[in-house]
Coordinates of C-alpha atoms in Angstrom, one line a residue:
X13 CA 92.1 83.2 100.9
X14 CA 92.8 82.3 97.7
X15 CA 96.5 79.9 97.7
X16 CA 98.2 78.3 94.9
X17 CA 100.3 74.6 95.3
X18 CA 103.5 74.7 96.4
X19 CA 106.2 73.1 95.6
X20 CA 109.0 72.3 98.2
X21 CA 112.3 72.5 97.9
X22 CA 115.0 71.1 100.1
X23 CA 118.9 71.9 100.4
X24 CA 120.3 74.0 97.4
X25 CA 119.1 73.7 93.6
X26 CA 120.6 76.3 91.1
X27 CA 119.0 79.4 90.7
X28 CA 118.1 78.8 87.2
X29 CA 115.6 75.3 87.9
X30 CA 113.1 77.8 89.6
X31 CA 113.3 80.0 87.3
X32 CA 109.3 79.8 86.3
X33 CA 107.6 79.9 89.6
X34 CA 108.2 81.3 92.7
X35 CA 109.2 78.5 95.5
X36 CA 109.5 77.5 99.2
X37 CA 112.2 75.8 100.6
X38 CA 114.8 75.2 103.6
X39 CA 117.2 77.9 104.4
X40 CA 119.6 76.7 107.6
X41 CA 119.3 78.8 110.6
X42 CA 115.5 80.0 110.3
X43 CA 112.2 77.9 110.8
X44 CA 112.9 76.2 107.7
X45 CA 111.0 78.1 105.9
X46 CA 111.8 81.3 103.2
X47 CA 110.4 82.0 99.4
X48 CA 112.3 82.8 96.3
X49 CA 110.6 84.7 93.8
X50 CA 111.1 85.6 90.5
X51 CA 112.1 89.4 91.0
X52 CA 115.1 87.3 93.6
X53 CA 116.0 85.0 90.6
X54 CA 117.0 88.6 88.4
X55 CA 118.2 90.4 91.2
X56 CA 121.3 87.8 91.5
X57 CA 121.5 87.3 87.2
X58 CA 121.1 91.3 86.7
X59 CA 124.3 91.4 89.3
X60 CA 126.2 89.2 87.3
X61 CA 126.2 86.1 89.3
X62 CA 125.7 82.5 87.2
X63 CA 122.5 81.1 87.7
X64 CA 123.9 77.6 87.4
X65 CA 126.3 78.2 90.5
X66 CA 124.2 79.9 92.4
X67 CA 121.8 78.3 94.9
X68 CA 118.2 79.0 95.2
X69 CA 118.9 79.1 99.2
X70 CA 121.2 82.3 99.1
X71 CA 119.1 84.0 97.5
X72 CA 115.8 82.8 99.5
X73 CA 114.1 85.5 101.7
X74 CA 113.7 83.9 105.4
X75 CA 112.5 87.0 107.2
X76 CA 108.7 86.2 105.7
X77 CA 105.1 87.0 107.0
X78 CA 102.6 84.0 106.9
X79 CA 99.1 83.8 106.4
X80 CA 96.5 81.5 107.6
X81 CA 93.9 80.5 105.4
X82 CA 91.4 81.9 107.4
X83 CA 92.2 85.4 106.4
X84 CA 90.5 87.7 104.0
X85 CA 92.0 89.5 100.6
X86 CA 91.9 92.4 103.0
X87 CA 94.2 91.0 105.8
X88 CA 96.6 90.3 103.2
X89 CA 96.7 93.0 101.5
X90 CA 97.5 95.1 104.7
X91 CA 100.2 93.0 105.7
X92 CA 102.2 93.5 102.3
X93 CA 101.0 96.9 102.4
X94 CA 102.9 97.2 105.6
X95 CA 105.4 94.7 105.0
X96 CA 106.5 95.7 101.6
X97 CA 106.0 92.8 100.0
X98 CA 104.4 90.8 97.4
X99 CA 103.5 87.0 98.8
X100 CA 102.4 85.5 101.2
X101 CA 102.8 81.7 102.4
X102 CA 100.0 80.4 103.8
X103 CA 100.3 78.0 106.9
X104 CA 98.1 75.5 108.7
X105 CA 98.3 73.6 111.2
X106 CA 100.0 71.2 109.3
X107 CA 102.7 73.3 107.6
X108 CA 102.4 75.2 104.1
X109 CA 99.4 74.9 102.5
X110 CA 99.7 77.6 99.4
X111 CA 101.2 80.8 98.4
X112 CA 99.0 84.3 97.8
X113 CA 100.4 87.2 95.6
X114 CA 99.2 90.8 94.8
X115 CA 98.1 89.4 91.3
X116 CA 96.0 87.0 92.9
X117 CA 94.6 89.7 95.1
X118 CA 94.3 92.0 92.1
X119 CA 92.4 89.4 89.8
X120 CA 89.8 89.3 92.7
X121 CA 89.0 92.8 93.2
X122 CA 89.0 94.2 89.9
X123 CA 85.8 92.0 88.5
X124 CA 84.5 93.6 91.8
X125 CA 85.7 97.1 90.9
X126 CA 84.6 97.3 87.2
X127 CA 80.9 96.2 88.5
X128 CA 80.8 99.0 90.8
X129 CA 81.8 101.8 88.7
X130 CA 79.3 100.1 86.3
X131 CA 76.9 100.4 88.5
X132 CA 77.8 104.4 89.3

């Protein structure tokens, strides 16, 4: 499974310091872990909040699907097929290891893709 670094985040930054990447952090009453991404970030500035008040923690999605890194493109691309959704955290043993997206999953298969319809 292909992950990219995380960075964690603790407590509340504003909105607008993750801005340009999609981060993991604390939210209180859930396993301590949630994602904010960037469509989360515009949700709240296209409502009119201010992104220097607000908190990346209200805003942070703590209902999320993990993966482990033993799973295929495939696996994960069923479960946010069926979960509606576009990341993934990946988990080990040892906590969070990395983050997967559907771009990620994309730029994998479509090398794949073009070679086959070459090859048809």
């Amino acid at each position: 499974l292909l992950v990219h670094r995380l960075e964690l985040q603790r407590g509340g930054p504003p909105v607008r310091l993750p801005h340009h990447r999609q981060d993991q952090g604390a939210h209180p009453g859930t396993c301590g872990l949630g994602i904010i991404t960037e469509r989360d970030i515009l949700d709240a500035v296209g409502s009119g909040l201010d992104p220097d008040r607000e908190t990346a923690s209200a805003h942070t999605t703590t209902d999320v699907v993990f993966a482990a890194p033993a799973w295929t493109l495939q696996e994960a691309a069923e479960a946010m097929t069926h979960g509606g959704f576009r990341h993934l955290i990946v988990l080990d043993g040892d906590g969070p290891v990395g983050i997967v997206s559907v771009r990620d999953i994309i730029r994998c298969w479509a090398p794949a893709r073009r070679t086959f319809a070459a090859a048809g």
